[in-house]
Amino acid sequence: MGKRTRFSVVTLILVLSLVISNVKAEIQLQNQEIEKKIQKAIDAVYPALVQIYVLSLRHSRGRGRKFESAGSGVIIAPEGYVITNHHVAGKATSIRCILSTREELKAELVGTDPLSDIAILKLDMNSRPVGSSPLPLAHFGSSETLAVGEPILAMGCPLAISQSVTRGIVSNKDMIIPKRMSSPLRLDGENVGSVVKWIGHDASIFPGNSGGPLVNLRGEIVGINEIGLGLGGAIPSELANSVSLELIKHGRVKRAWIGASFQPLLKSKSLGSTKQGVVVSGVIPGSPSEKAGLEAGDIVLAIDEIPVQVRFEEEMPALIGQLLSKPVGIPVRLKIKRKMLQENLEVTPETRDKARGKEAEIREWGITVRRITLMDSKEMHRRNQKGILIGSIRPGGPADKSIPNLRPGDIIVKVNGRPIDGIKSFRHLTTEFCGKKKTLAAVVVTFDRKSERFLTVAEIGLRNPRNPPVEVTKAWLPISTQVVSRKLAEVMNLRGKKGVRITQVYPNSSAQQAGFRVGDVLTHVGGQIIEVSELQDSEVFETMVRAYRVNDVVDFNIVRNGEKSIVSAKLVEMPTSEEQLQVYQDMRLEFEARDVSYMDQITNQWSGLESGAMISQVDSGGWAAVAGLRSRDLIKGIDNKEVGNVKDLKSHLEMAQKNKVRNIVFFVKRGIHTLFIELEPNWKDTDGDNLVPGEK
Amino acid sequence: MNCPISIKKGLLLITWYFFASIASQADIQKTALIIAEQSKAVVVTVRVVLNVKRSMRGQTRDEERKTEALGTIISNTGLTVASLSAVDPTTIVSAMIRRSGNLGNSIESEFKETTLILDDGTEVESDIVLRDSDLDMVFIKPRQAGSTFNTIKLQPSNKKPQLLDPVFVVGRLGKIGNRAITLNLGRLQSLVKGPRPYYICDATISANVGCIVYDALGDPIGILLTKQNTLGFSSGGSNFGGGQMIMPILRSIKDLLEIADQVQQPQPRQDE
């Protein structure tokens, strides 16, 4: 190779190296720029992230059961408004928010919209210490200007862990749930996909991310994370922002309704040849569309002079959104094509009702009910929306036990001849009939089941604590025993003998005084053989003792260390059994308690002086269960006041309810441990009037 | 041919015994008819509506059940005694479940409504006031104080009836028989000794649980109740002592009065 050639090659190599290193430096610089932008975006929104813990109600089997869940949200206004999903907090009965600074605040549900799956909470700003710094805020950006491939950040509190960030890109701006692949996403009867075209992205999201923001690199909210369909799906910010403004202002979203359903243009020409418009698939009887003359099969070409084109499902949400946002009462001009002719119609929208009313538990009946919405009444061919619809029935409850029994789907129209308009009037009548009665009230119920009208009689009311008949006082020997099985008898050198072995002698008792010891085998009671040899015979010995009278002195044949002898013991009065103790039933907090029994003292090896109220039952899904109270917990105190027995317990809890205290603190003994358990009941819920504005 | 004197005597004896027993039967019948007339007002029907809660493998179901059983009014306040297991059959099922050790299942009952149906058809609202699961007694008291009822006069007796003594019971048919009075004649078949001895009667008598049994002279000697077999399934024996879970027995008047006495003295209870 000549000198010139060598020089050229070396120069080329040098130049290439320079270019490559420049490119590398450029890429590194770009990456650093992106990292800076990401960090800036995180800094802009992360402080405003909120971890949301919700106690919600789930209605089934005639009860509203509470359950805990967690989600995410972001603060969007200085007054403390937080945006999240309806499916996170829309049925909340109690909300707790933890800010990024770990500050914990209670929150209230301001308004919720199942159709867009958006809910707005308001933090309890009054509970913040004086001088607290202003809340960090996040701001909406535009989801319209997003580009596929654009980097985004998904922020939230997945899996109930604290504020977290994941990174991805925009994968799809027109994400819908494919009809043929899956059933629509329904929340409280609303088809969310009818108005929402999700922003699909590949940032990792997990359960708990719901309600958290999707953020662009300018630090703006471009979506609210909602679903996972392989890809994450976020509600576009345009929709989220407009819904949140309405919820903050009015507590609900007012939408228009014309009573027509639509579908994309058909491939066939059976409805006429057209490349423009949308097909009217149906018209609800009695709706504004029917009144205007719209018919199934019409093709709507323009709405208020704006041309319409829906050839694909992805184009449907925009059309639906457009119609829903029309002002109520102002005619909408439709240009339609019917067969080969074009026509102009005017449809005057009415206010859109919810798809499904909020469910409420009516304990006295053992049912959950909801009001009849406009669509309910149409689908059930009813003339009006009067009455209430039974959502679920508690098995064995008053409604279930009526003959004929009430069933889910039945509509109660009258009680004792008095008409029912909605839930409020139903509650009012229920309170009137039940009052403070200690017994159940028999009422005549008029109800509709499909097209038939029935009558039944239901005995409604809150069940009183069990008042069992008194049991006769019985003779008792204060010991516990086990059956001496045949095998046990063999190993104890008692082959062929029958009897029971003492497992415990109760302290400070007549049995202890008589000289019984653990390990003694009793073979006879009053000269009668104790005929036991199987586990099923475990009650025989006690039954034999009970045949005697209190204070009888009875001879017991025993075998102790191989030696036979007779022990005489005085039989004493059997202590009051647990079943005989009066039970305190708290219907508000949903648990039962009783006084401490003698056997509680023995089983727990208490000194005999232990006092308190023993929890005998905790209803699942109730306030007590959610707070962590358990059966066999011993309540020793409430809010620093001593609880000596159920009478004290009742008195303290009634006072708490009267004063509607925010927190009730139980001091509880659980085994050898003690702990404080805090209940935070929503008294409105326990009183049953927790309806959102607009509900009857 | 001359019969030996001993054969003659024997024939006379047999003849006398034959006619004496017929006369004895006639006496008992007469006595029983008198007692039936006197005591028909105290033999009543106890109707109960129970709330039964059954729990099986974690699933709980409430239902209502109605039962009717016979009872006897034992005081002029209307205090009535009946067989607990006849009034509330779930006590038997509950005991069986307990003994089987199957802790996943349970059955509980609560008295919802109790009514006494008197001889003239009058229905009296009542309450269950005391029960003894071991002796199978349940005591029912009319709700409305102040009313006076026909009653049977019971007192403990020192008589010790013998096996095969003839006895009779005044009972009552159910609704299907218009609640007519019944009379059954039988004999004492067995005496079971112990702290609370009891008799076993023959089957014709034993069907009338809740009713008083009288001796040939018309004196009350006991009340028909039932006894549960507390042994698993391991017991043997003939007749009633076999693998049965429950058998009718005759409890003494003394036991009945002893327990009834506790109704008059309410047990101390822990109230709210």
Short mmCIF file of N, CA, C and O in Angstrom, two decimals, chain B residues 86-161:
data_model
loop_
_atom_site.label_atom_id
_atom_site.label_comp_id
_atom_site.label_asym_id
_atom_site.label_seq_id
_atom_site.Cartn_x
_atom_site.Cartn_y
_atom_site.Cartn_z
N ALA B 86 -90.60 -32.99 71.80
CA ALA B 86 -91.79 -33.01 70.95
C ALA B 86 -92.11 -31.60 70.47
O ALA B 86 -92.53 -31.40 69.34
N VAL B 87 -91.90 -30.63 71.34
CA VAL B 87 -92.20 -29.24 71.00
C VAL B 87 -91.11 -28.69 70.07
O VAL B 87 -91.38 -27.93 69.15
N ASP B 88 -89.87 -29.07 70.33
CA ASP B 88 -88.75 -28.56 69.54
C ASP B 88 -87.88 -29.74 69.10
O ASP B 88 -86.89 -30.05 69.77
N PRO B 89 -88.22 -30.38 67.99
CA PRO B 89 -87.47 -31.57 67.55
C PRO B 89 -86.02 -31.28 67.19
O PRO B 89 -85.20 -32.19 67.10
N THR B 90 -85.68 -30.00 67.01
CA THR B 90 -84.29 -29.69 66.66
C THR B 90 -83.34 -30.02 67.81
O THR B 90 -82.13 -30.15 67.59
N THR B 91 -83.87 -30.15 69.04
CA THR B 91 -82.98 -30.51 70.16
C THR B 91 -82.37 -31.88 69.93
O THR B 91 -81.21 -32.12 70.30
N ILE B 92 -83.13 -32.76 69.31
CA ILE B 92 -82.61 -34.12 69.05
C ILE B 92 -81.53 -34.05 67.97
O ILE B 92 -80.45 -34.62 68.11
N VAL B 93 -81.85 -33.30 66.90
CA VAL B 93 -80.89 -33.19 65.80
C VAL B 93 -79.61 -32.52 66.28
O VAL B 93 -78.51 -32.95 65.95
N SER B 94 -79.79 -31.48 67.07
CA SER B 94 -78.64 -30.74 67.58
C SER B 94 -77.74 -31.64 68.41
O SER B 94 -76.51 -31.61 68.29
N ALA B 95 -78.35 -32.47 69.25
CA ALA B 95 -77.57 -33.37 70.09
C ALA B 95 -76.84 -34.40 69.23
O ALA B 95 -75.68 -34.73 69.48
N MET B 96 -77.51 -34.87 68.19
CA MET B 96 -76.87 -35.86 67.30
C MET B 96 -75.66 -35.26 66.60
O MET B 96 -74.62 -35.89 66.47
N ILE B 97 -75.83 -34.00 66.15
CA ILE B 97 -74.72 -33.34 65.46
C ILE B 97 -73.54 -33.15 66.41
O ILE B 97 -72.39 -33.40 66.07
N ARG B 98 -73.87 -32.74 67.63
CA ARG B 98 -72.79 -32.53 68.64
C ARG B 98 -72.05 -33.82 68.88
O ARG B 98 -70.83 -33.85 68.93
N ARG B 99 -72.79 -34.88 69.03
CA ARG B 99 -72.14 -36.16 69.35
C ARG B 99 -71.36 -36.70 68.19
O ARG B 99 -70.41 -37.44 68.37
N SER B 100 -71.77 -36.34 66.98
CA SER B 100 -71.04 -36.85 65.82
C SER B 100 -69.71 -36.13 65.68
O SER B 100 -68.84 -36.56 64.92
N GLY B 101 -69.54 -35.01 66.40
CA GLY B 101 -68.29 -34.26 66.34
C GLY B 101 -68.13 -33.44 65.08
O GLY B 101 -67.07 -32.92 64.78
N ASN B 102 -69.21 -33.33 64.31
CA ASN B 102 -69.13 -32.60 63.04
C ASN B 102 -69.32 -31.12 63.30
O ASN B 102 -70.43 -30.60 63.32
N LEU B 103 -68.17 -30.44 63.56
CA LEU B 103 -68.25 -29.06 64.01
C LEU B 103 -68.67 -28.10 62.90
O LEU B 103 -69.03 -26.97 63.16
N GLY B 104 -68.61 -28.56 61.65
CA GLY B 104 -68.98 -27.67 60.56
C GLY B 104 -70.47 -27.47 60.45
O GLY B 104 -70.94 -26.53 59.83
N ASN B 105 -71.25 -28.38 61.06
CA ASN B 105 -72.70 -28.29 60.97
C ASN B 105 -73.29 -27.93 62.32
O ASN B 105 -72.76 -28.30 63.37
N SER B 106 -74.40 -27.22 62.26
CA SER B 106 -75.09 -26.94 63.53
C SER B 106 -76.53 -26.60 63.23
O SER B 106 -76.89 -26.28 62.09
N ILE B 107 -77.34 -26.71 64.23
CA ILE B 107 -78.74 -26.31 64.09
C ILE B 107 -79.14 -25.63 65.39
O ILE B 107 -78.87 -26.12 66.49
N GLU B 108 -79.77 -24.47 65.25
CA GLU B 108 -80.22 -23.73 66.45
C GLU B 108 -81.66 -23.35 66.23
O GLU B 108 -82.07 -23.09 65.10
N SER B 109 -82.40 -23.28 67.32
CA SER B 109 -83.79 -22.86 67.14
C SER B 109 -84.14 -21.81 68.17
O SER B 109 -83.52 -21.73 69.24
N GLU B 110 -85.13 -21.03 67.84
CA GLU B 110 -85.59 -19.97 68.72
C GLU B 110 -87.11 -20.01 68.65
O GLU B 110 -87.69 -20.09 67.57
N PHE B 111 -87.72 -19.94 69.83
CA PHE B 111 -89.19 -19.96 69.84
C PHE B 111 -89.72 -18.61 69.39
O PHE B 111 -89.43 -17.59 70.00
N LYS B 112 -90.51 -18.66 68.35
CA LYS B 112 -91.04 -17.40 67.83
C LYS B 112 -92.46 -17.15 68.35
O LYS B 112 -92.80 -16.06 68.76
N GLU B 113 -93.27 -18.18 68.30
CA GLU B 113 -94.66 -18.06 68.77
C GLU B 113 -95.02 -19.31 69.53
O GLU B 113 -94.67 -20.41 69.09
N THR B 114 -95.73 -19.16 70.64
CA THR B 114 -96.19 -20.34 71.39
C THR B 114 -97.66 -20.14 71.71
O THR B 114 -98.05 -19.06 72.17
N THR B 115 -98.44 -21.15 71.43
CA THR B 115 -99.89 -21.04 71.67
C THR B 115 -100.37 -22.31 72.35
O THR B 115 -99.97 -23.42 71.97
N LEU B 116 -101.23 -22.13 73.33
CA LEU B 116 -101.91 -23.29 73.95
C LEU B 116 -103.30 -23.37 73.34
O LEU B 116 -104.02 -22.37 73.29
N ILE B 117 -103.65 -24.57 72.88
CA ILE B 117 -105.01 -24.77 72.35
C ILE B 117 -105.77 -25.59 73.38
O ILE B 117 -105.44 -26.75 73.65
N LEU B 118 -106.76 -24.96 73.98
CA LEU B 118 -107.48 -25.60 75.10
C LEU B 118 -108.52 -26.60 74.58
O LEU B 118 -108.76 -26.70 73.37
N ASP B 119 -109.15 -27.24 75.51
CA ASP B 119 -110.14 -28.28 75.18
C ASP B 119 -111.29 -27.71 74.34
O ASP B 119 -111.79 -28.38 73.43
N ASP B 120 -111.70 -26.46 74.66
CA ASP B 120 -112.82 -25.89 73.91
C ASP B 120 -112.37 -25.18 72.64
O ASP B 120 -113.16 -24.48 72.01
N GLY B 121 -111.09 -25.32 72.26
CA GLY B 121 -110.60 -24.72 71.03
C GLY B 121 -110.00 -23.34 71.21
O GLY B 121 -109.41 -22.79 70.28
N THR B 122 -110.17 -22.76 72.39
CA THR B 122 -109.61 -21.42 72.64
C THR B 122 -108.10 -21.45 72.49
O THR B 122 -107.44 -22.37 72.98
N GLU B 123 -107.57 -20.41 71.80
CA GLU B 123 -106.11 -20.33 71.64
C GLU B 123 -105.58 -19.25 72.58
O GLU B 123 -106.09 -18.14 72.60
N VAL B 124 -104.59 -19.63 73.35
CA VAL B 124 -104.04 -18.72 74.36
C VAL B 124 -102.57 -18.44 74.02
O VAL B 124 -101.75 -19.36 73.97
N GLU B 125 -102.25 -17.18 73.79
CA GLU B 125 -100.84 -16.81 73.51
C GLU B 125 -100.00 -17.05 74.75
O GLU B 125 -100.37 -16.62 75.84
N SER B 126 -98.87 -17.68 74.56
CA SER B 126 -98.06 -18.06 75.73
C SER B 126 -96.59 -17.88 75.43
O SER B 126 -96.21 -17.51 74.31
N ASP B 127 -95.79 -18.12 76.45
CA ASP B 127 -94.33 -18.05 76.30
C ASP B 127 -93.70 -19.28 76.92
O ASP B 127 -94.23 -19.84 77.88
N ILE B 128 -92.56 -19.65 76.38
CA ILE B 128 -91.76 -20.71 76.99
C ILE B 128 -90.99 -20.06 78.13
O ILE B 128 -90.28 -19.09 77.90
N VAL B 129 -91.12 -20.59 79.34
CA VAL B 129 -90.49 -19.93 80.49
C VAL B 129 -89.34 -20.72 81.09
O VAL B 129 -88.50 -20.17 81.78
N LEU B 130 -89.34 -22.01 80.87
CA LEU B 130 -88.26 -22.82 81.47
C LEU B 130 -88.14 -24.10 80.68
O LEU B 130 -89.15 -24.61 80.19
N ARG B 131 -86.93 -24.60 80.54
CA ARG B 131 -86.81 -25.89 79.90
C ARG B 131 -85.70 -26.69 80.56
O ARG B 131 -84.75 -26.12 81.10
N ASP B 132 -85.85 -28.00 80.50
CA ASP B 132 -84.85 -28.91 81.04
C ASP B 132 -84.53 -29.92 79.95
O ASP B 132 -85.31 -30.84 79.68
N SER B 133 -83.37 -29.73 79.31
CA SER B 133 -83.01 -30.57 78.17
C SER B 133 -82.76 -32.01 78.62
O SER B 133 -83.03 -32.94 77.87
N ASP B 134 -82.27 -32.18 79.84
CA ASP B 134 -81.95 -33.54 80.29
C ASP B 134 -83.21 -34.33 80.61
O ASP B 134 -83.33 -35.49 80.24
N LEU B 135 -84.14 -33.68 81.30
CA LEU B 135 -85.36 -34.39 81.68
C LEU B 135 -86.45 -34.24 80.62
O LEU B 135 -87.56 -34.74 80.80
N ASP B 136 -86.15 -33.53 79.54
CA ASP B 136 -87.07 -33.36 78.41
C ASP B 136 -88.35 -32.65 78.82
O ASP B 136 -89.45 -32.99 78.39
N MET B 137 -88.21 -31.63 79.65
CA MET B 137 -89.40 -30.88 80.05
C MET B 137 -89.32 -29.46 79.51
O MET B 137 -88.25 -28.86 79.49
N VAL B 138 -90.46 -28.95 79.12
CA VAL B 138 -90.54 -27.54 78.77
C VAL B 138 -91.81 -26.99 79.43
O VAL B 138 -92.83 -27.68 79.47
N PHE B 139 -91.70 -25.80 80.00
CA PHE B 139 -92.83 -25.19 80.71
C PHE B 139 -93.28 -23.96 79.95
O PHE B 139 -92.48 -23.12 79.54
N ILE B 140 -94.60 -23.91 79.79
CA ILE B 140 -95.20 -22.84 79.01
C ILE B 140 -96.17 -22.07 79.90
O ILE B 140 -96.93 -22.68 80.67
N LYS B 141 -96.13 -20.75 79.79
CA LYS B 141 -97.02 -19.94 80.63
C LYS B 141 -97.84 -19.01 79.76
O LYS B 141 -97.29 -18.33 78.89
N PRO B 142 -99.14 -18.92 79.97
CA PRO B 142 -99.95 -17.96 79.22
C PRO B 142 -99.46 -16.54 79.46
O PRO B 142 -99.04 -16.19 80.55
N ARG B 143 -99.52 -15.77 78.38
CA ARG B 143 -98.98 -14.42 78.45
C ARG B 143 -99.83 -13.51 79.32
O ARG B 143 -99.32 -12.69 80.07
N GLN B 144 -101.12 -13.67 79.20
CA GLN B 144 -102.00 -12.75 79.92
C GLN B 144 -102.16 -13.22 81.35
O GLN B 144 -102.69 -14.31 81.61
N ALA B 145 -101.70 -12.39 82.29
CA ALA B 145 -101.83 -12.76 83.70
C ALA B 145 -103.27 -12.56 84.14
O ALA B 145 -104.03 -11.80 83.53
N GLY B 146 -103.62 -13.27 85.19
CA GLY B 146 -104.95 -13.02 85.78
C GLY B 146 -105.99 -14.05 85.39
O GLY B 146 -106.99 -14.23 86.08
N SER B 147 -105.76 -14.76 84.26
CA SER B 147 -106.77 -15.77 83.87
C SER B 147 -106.60 -17.01 84.73
O SER B 147 -105.51 -17.32 85.21
N THR B 148 -107.70 -17.72 84.90
CA THR B 148 -107.66 -18.95 85.71
C THR B 148 -107.95 -20.13 84.79
O THR B 148 -108.83 -20.06 83.92
N PHE B 149 -107.23 -21.21 85.03
CA PHE B 149 -107.36 -22.39 84.17
C PHE B 149 -107.68 -23.61 85.01
O PHE B 149 -107.32 -23.70 86.20
N ASN B 150 -108.35 -24.56 84.35
CA ASN B 150 -108.50 -25.87 84.99
C ASN B 150 -107.14 -26.51 85.11
O ASN B 150 -106.30 -26.37 84.22
N THR B 151 -106.94 -27.23 86.21
CA THR B 151 -105.63 -27.82 86.41
C THR B 151 -105.76 -29.19 87.05
O THR B 151 -106.81 -29.54 87.59
N ILE B 152 -104.68 -29.94 86.94
CA ILE B 152 -104.65 -31.24 87.60
C ILE B 152 -103.91 -31.08 88.92
O ILE B 152 -102.93 -30.35 89.00
N LYS B 153 -104.42 -31.73 89.95
CA LYS B 153 -103.75 -31.62 91.26
C LYS B 153 -102.69 -32.71 91.35
O LYS B 153 -102.99 -33.90 91.34
N LEU B 154 -101.48 -32.24 91.41
CA LEU B 154 -100.37 -33.18 91.46
C LEU B 154 -99.67 -33.06 92.80
O LEU B 154 -99.45 -31.95 93.28
N GLN B 155 -99.32 -34.21 93.38
CA GLN B 155 -98.47 -34.18 94.56
C GLN B 155 -97.59 -35.42 94.57
O GLN B 155 -98.01 -36.48 94.06
N PRO B 156 -96.40 -35.28 95.16
CA PRO B 156 -95.51 -36.44 95.20
C PRO B 156 -96.16 -37.56 96.00
O PRO B 156 -96.88 -37.31 96.97
N SER B 157 -95.92 -38.79 95.56
CA SER B 157 -96.56 -39.91 96.23
C SER B 157 -95.49 -40.88 96.71
O SER B 157 -94.42 -40.98 96.11
N ASN B 158 -95.81 -41.57 97.78
CA ASN B 158 -94.88 -42.60 98.27
C ASN B 158 -95.14 -43.95 97.64
O ASN B 158 -94.45 -44.92 97.91
N LYS B 159 -96.16 -43.99 96.79
CA LYS B 159 -96.49 -45.27 96.12
C LYS B 159 -95.33 -45.71 95.27
O LYS B 159 -94.69 -44.91 94.61
N LYS B 160 -95.09 -46.99 95.24
CA LYS B 160 -94.05 -47.52 94.35
C LYS B 160 -94.71 -48.52 93.42
O LYS B 160 -94.84 -49.70 93.74
N PRO B 161 -95.15 -48.05 92.25
CA PRO B 161 -95.81 -48.97 91.31
C PRO B 161 -94.90 -50.13 90.95
O PRO B 161 -93.67 -49.98 90.88
#
